[in-house]
Short mmCIF file of N, CA and C in Angstrom, two decimals:
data_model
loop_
_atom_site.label_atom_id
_atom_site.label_comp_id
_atom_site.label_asym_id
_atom_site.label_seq_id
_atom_site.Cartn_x
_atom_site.Cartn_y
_atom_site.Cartn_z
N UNK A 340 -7.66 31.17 -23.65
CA UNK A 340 -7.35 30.95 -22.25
C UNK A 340 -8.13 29.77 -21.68
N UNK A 341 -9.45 29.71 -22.02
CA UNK A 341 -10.35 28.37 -21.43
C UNK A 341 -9.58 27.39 -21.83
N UNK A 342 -9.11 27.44 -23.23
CA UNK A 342 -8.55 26.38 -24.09
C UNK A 342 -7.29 25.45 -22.84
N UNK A 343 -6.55 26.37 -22.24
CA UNK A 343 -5.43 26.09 -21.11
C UNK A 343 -5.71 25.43 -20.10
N UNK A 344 -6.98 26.14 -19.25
CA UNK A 344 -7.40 25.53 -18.44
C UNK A 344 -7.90 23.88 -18.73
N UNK A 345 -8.84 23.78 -19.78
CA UNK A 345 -8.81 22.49 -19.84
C UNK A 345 -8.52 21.59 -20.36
N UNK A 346 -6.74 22.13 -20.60
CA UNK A 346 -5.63 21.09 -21.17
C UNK A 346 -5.00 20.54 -20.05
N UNK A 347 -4.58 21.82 -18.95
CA UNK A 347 -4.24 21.83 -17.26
C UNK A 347 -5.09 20.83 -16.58
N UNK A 348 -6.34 20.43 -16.59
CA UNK A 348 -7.42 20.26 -16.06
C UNK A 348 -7.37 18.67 -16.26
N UNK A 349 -7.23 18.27 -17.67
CA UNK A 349 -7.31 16.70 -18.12
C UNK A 349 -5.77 16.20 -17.78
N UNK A 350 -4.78 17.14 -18.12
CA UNK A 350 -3.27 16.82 -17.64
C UNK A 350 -3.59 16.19 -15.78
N UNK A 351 -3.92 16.84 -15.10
CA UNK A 351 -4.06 16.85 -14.06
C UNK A 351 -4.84 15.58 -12.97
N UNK A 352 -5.98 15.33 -14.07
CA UNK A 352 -7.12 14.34 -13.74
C UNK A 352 -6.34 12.69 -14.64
N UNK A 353 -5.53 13.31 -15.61
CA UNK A 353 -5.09 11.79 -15.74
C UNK A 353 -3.75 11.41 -15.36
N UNK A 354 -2.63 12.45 -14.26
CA UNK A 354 -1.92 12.18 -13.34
C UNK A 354 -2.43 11.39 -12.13
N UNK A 355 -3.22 11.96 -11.79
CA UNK A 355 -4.58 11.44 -11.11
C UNK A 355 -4.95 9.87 -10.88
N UNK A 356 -5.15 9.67 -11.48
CA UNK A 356 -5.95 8.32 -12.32
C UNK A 356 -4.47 7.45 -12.51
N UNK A 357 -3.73 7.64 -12.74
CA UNK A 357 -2.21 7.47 -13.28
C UNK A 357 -1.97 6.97 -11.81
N UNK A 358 -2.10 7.60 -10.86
CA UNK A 358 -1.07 7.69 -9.19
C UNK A 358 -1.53 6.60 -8.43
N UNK A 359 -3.03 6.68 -8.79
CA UNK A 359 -3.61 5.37 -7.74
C UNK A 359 -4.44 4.40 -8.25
N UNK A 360 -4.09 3.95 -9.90
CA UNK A 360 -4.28 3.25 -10.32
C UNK A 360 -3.76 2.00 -9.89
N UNK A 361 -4.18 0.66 -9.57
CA UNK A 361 -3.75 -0.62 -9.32
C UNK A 361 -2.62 -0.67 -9.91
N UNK A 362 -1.25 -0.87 -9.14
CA UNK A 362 0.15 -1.42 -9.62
C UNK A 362 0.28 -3.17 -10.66
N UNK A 363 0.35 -3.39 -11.91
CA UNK A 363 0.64 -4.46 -11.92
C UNK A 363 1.27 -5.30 -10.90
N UNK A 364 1.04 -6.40 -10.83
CA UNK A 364 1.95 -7.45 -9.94
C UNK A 364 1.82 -6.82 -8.30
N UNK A 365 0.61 -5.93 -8.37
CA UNK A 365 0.37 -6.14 -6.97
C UNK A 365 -0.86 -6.56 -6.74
N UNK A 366 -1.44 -7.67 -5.68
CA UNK A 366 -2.25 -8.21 -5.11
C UNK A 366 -3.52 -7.32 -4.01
N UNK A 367 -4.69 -6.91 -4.42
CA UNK A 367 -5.06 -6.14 -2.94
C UNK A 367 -6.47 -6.88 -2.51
N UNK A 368 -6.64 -7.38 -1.25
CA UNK A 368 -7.22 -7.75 -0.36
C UNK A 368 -8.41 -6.83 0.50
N UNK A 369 -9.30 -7.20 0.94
CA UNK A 369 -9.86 -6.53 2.03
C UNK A 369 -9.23 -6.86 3.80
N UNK A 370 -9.76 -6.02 4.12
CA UNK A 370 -9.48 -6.15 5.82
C UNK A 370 -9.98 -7.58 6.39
N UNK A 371 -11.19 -7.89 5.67
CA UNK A 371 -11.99 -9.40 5.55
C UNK A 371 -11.25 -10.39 5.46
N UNK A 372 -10.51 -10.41 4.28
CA UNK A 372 -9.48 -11.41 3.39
C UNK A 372 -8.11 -11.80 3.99
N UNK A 373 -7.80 -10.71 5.59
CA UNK A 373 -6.21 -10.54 5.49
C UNK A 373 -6.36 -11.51 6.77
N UNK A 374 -7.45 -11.42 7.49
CA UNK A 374 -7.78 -12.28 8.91
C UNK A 374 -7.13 -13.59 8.35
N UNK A 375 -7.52 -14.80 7.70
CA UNK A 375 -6.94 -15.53 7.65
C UNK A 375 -5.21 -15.74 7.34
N UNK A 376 -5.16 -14.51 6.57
CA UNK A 376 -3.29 -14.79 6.42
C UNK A 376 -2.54 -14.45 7.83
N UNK A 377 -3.20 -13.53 8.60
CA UNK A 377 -2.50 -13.48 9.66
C UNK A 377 -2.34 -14.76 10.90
N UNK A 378 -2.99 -15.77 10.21
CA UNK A 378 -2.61 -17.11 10.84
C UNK A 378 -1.38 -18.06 10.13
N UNK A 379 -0.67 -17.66 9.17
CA UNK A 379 0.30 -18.26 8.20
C UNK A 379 1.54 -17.59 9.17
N UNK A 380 2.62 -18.75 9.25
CA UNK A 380 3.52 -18.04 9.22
C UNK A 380 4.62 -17.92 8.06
N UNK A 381 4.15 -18.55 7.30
CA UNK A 381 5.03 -17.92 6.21
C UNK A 381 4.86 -16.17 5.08
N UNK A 382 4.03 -15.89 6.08
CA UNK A 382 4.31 -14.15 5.32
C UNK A 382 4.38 -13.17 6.03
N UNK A 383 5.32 -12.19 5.14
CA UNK A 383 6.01 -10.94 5.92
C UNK A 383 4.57 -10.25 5.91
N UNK A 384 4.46 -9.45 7.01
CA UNK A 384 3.48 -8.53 7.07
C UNK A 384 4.26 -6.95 7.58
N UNK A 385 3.76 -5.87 7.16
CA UNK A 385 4.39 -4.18 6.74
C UNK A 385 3.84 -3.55 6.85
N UNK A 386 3.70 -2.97 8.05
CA UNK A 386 2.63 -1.49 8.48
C UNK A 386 3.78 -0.17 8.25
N UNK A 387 3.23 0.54 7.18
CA UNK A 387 3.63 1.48 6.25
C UNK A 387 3.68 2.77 7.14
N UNK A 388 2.72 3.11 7.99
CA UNK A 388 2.44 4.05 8.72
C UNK A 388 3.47 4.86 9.32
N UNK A 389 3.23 6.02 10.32
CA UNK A 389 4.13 6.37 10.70
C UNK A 389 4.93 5.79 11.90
N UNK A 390 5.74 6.54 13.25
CA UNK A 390 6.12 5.11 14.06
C UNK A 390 4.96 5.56 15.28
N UNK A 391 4.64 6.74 14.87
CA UNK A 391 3.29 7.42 15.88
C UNK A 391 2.39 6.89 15.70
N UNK A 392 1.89 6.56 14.65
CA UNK A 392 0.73 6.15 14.39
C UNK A 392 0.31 4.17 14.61
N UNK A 393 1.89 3.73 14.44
CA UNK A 393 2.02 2.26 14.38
C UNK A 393 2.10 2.00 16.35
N UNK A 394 2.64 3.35 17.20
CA UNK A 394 2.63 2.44 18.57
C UNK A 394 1.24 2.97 18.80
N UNK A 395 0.49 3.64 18.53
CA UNK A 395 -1.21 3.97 19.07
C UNK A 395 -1.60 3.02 18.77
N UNK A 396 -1.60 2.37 17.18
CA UNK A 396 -2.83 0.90 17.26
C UNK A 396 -1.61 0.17 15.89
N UNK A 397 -1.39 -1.27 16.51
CA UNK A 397 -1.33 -2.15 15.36
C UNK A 397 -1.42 -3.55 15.81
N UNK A 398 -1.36 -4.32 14.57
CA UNK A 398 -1.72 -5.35 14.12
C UNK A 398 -0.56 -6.28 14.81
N UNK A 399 -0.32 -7.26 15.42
CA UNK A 399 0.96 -7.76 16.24
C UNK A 399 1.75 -8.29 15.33
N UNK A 400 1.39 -8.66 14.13
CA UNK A 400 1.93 -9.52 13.20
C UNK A 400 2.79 -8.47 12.45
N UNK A 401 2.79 -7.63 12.34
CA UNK A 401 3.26 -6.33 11.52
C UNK A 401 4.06 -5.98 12.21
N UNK A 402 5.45 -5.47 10.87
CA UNK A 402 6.60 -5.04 11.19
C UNK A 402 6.36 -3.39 11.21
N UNK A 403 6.87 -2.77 11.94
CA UNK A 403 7.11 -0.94 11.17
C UNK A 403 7.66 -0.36 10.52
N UNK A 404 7.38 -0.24 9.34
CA UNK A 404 8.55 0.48 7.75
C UNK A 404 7.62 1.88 7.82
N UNK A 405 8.05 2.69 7.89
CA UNK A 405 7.64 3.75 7.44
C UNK A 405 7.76 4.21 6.25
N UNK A 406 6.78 4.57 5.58
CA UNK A 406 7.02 5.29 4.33
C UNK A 406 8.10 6.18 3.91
N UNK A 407 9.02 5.33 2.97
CA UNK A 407 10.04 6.08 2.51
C UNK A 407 11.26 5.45 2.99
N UNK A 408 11.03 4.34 4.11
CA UNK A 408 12.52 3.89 4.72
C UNK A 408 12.23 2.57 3.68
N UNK A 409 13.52 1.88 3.60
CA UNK A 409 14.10 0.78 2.44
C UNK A 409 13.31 -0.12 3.00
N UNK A 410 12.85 -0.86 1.65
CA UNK A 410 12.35 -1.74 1.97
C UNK A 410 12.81 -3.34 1.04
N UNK A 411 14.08 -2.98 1.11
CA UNK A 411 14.47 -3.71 -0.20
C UNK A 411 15.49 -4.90 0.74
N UNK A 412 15.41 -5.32 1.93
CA UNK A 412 16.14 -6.08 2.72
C UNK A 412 14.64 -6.96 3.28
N UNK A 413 13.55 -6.81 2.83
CA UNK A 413 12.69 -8.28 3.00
C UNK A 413 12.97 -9.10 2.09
N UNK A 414 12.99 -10.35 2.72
CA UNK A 414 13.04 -11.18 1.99
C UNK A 414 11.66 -11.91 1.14
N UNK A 415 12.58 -11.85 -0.27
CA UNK A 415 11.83 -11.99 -1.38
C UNK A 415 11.18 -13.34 -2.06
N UNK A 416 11.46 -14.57 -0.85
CA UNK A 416 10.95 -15.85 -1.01
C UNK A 416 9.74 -15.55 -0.29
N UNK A 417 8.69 -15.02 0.44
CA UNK A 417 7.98 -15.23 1.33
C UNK A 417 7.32 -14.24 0.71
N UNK A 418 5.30 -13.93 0.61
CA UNK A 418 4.74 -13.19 0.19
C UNK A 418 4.71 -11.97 1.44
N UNK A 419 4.17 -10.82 0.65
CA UNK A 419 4.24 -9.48 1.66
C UNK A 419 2.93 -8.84 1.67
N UNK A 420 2.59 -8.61 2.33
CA UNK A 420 1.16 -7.61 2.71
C UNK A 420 1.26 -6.67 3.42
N UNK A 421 1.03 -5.35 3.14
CA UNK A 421 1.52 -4.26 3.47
C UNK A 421 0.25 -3.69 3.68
N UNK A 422 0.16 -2.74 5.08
CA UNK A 422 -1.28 -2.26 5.29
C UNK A 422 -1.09 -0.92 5.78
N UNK A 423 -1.40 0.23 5.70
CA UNK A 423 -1.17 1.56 6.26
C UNK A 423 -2.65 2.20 6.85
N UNK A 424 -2.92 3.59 6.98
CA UNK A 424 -4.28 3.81 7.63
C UNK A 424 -5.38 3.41 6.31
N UNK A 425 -5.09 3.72 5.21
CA UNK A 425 -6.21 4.11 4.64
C UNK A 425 -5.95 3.75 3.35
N UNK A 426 -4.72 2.84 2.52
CA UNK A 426 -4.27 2.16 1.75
C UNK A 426 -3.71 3.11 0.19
N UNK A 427 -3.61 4.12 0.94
CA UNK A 427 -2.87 4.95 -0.07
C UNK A 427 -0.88 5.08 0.25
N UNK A 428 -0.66 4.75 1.23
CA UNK A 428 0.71 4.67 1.31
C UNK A 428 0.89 3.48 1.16
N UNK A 429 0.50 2.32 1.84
CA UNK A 429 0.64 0.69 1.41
C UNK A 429 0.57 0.62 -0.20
N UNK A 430 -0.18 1.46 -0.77
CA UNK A 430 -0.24 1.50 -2.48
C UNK A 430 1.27 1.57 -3.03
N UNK A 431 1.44 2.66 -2.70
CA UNK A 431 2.58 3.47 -3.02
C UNK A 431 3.80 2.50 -2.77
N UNK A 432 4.02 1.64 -1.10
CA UNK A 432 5.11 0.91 -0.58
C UNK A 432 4.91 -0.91 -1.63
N UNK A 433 3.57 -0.88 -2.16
CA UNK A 433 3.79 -2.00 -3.01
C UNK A 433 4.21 -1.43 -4.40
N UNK A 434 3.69 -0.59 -4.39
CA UNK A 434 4.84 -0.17 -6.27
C UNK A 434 5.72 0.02 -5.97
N UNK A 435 6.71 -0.02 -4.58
CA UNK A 435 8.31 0.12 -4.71
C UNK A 435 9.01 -1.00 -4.41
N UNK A 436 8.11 -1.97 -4.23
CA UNK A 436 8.50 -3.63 -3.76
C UNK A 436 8.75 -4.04 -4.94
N UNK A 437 7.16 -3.88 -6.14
CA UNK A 437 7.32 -4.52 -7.47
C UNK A 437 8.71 -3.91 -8.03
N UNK A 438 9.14 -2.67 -7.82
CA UNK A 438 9.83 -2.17 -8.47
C UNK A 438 11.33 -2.83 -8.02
N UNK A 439 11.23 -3.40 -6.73
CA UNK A 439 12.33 -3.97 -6.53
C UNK A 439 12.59 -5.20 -6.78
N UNK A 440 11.82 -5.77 -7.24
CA UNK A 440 11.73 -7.33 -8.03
C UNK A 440 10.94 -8.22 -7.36
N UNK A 441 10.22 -8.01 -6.07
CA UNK A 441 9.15 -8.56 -5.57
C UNK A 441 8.05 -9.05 -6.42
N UNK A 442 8.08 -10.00 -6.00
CA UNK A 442 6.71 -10.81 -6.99
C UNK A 442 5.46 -11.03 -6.38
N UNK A 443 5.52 -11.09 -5.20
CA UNK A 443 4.23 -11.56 -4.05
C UNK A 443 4.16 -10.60 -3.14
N UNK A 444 3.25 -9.20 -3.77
CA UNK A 444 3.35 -8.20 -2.39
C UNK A 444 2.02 -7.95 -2.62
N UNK A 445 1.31 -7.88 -1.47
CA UNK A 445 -0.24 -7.67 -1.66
C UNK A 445 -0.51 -6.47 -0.46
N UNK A 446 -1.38 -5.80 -1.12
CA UNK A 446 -1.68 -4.39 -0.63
C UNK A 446 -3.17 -4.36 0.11
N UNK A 447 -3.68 -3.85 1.89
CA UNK A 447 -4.56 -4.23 2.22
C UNK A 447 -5.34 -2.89 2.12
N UNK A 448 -6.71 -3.34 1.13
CA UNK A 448 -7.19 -2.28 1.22
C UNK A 448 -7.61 -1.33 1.64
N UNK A 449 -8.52 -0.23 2.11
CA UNK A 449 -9.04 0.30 3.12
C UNK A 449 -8.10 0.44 4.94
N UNK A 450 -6.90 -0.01 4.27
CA UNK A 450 -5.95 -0.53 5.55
C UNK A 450 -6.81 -0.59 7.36
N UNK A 451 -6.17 0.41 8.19
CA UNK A 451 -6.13 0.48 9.19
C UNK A 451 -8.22 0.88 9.36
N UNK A 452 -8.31 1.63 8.81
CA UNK A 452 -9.27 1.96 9.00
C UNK A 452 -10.69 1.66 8.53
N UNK A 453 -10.53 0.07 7.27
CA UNK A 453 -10.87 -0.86 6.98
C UNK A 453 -11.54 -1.78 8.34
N UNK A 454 -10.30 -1.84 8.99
CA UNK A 454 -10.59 -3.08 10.43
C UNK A 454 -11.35 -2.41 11.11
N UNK A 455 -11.36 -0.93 11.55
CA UNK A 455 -11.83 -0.61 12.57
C UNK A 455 -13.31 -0.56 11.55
N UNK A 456 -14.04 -0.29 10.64
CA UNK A 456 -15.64 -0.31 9.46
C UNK A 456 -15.99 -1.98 9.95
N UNK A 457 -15.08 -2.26 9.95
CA UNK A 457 -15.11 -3.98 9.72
C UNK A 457 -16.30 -4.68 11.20
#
């Protein structure tokens, strides 16, 4: 029976490790690093968040995608930076960019709550 548990246990810890491991072909930044891109206008910027959470506090430069709505109608000439509270959904919304053939999507770390440490 122990034997189960810590087959369950390593199954589990390397799903784990697996989920929020760095996406190839995605880019991630600090809250530090993103200040200057938000003076470019050539890049899409993507607050992942919810639409509650995006009218309490955001970034002016940032569009509102919520996690889970398509994101496959940005356009794919222009780089993307995607930022959510705490950079676990921005994770997630750049592995579905790469997955959509995006080449330039960069993920901000520590997101929302990065700026406000900052």
């Amino acid at each position: 029976m122990e034997q189960w548990i810590t087959w369950i246990a390593l199954v589990l810890m390397a799903i784990m490790i697996f989920r929020f491991m760095p996406k190839k072909g995605v880019k991630y930044i600090s809250t530090k690093e993103l200040q200057p891109l938000l003076e470019r206008g050539d890049v899409v910027f993507v607050d992942v968040r919810s639409a509650s959470e995006y009218k309490e506090a955001h970034i002016p430069n940032f569009i509102n995608r919520p996690v889970g709505s398509y994101l496959g109608d940005l356009p794919k000439d222009k780089p993307i930076v995607v930022i959510c509270q705490s950079g676990v959904r921005s994770n997630k919304a750049c592995k579905e960019l790469v997955k959509l053939g995006y080449t330039d999507v960069t993920n901000v770390r520590r997101g929302m709550n990065g700026l406000k440490a900052a």
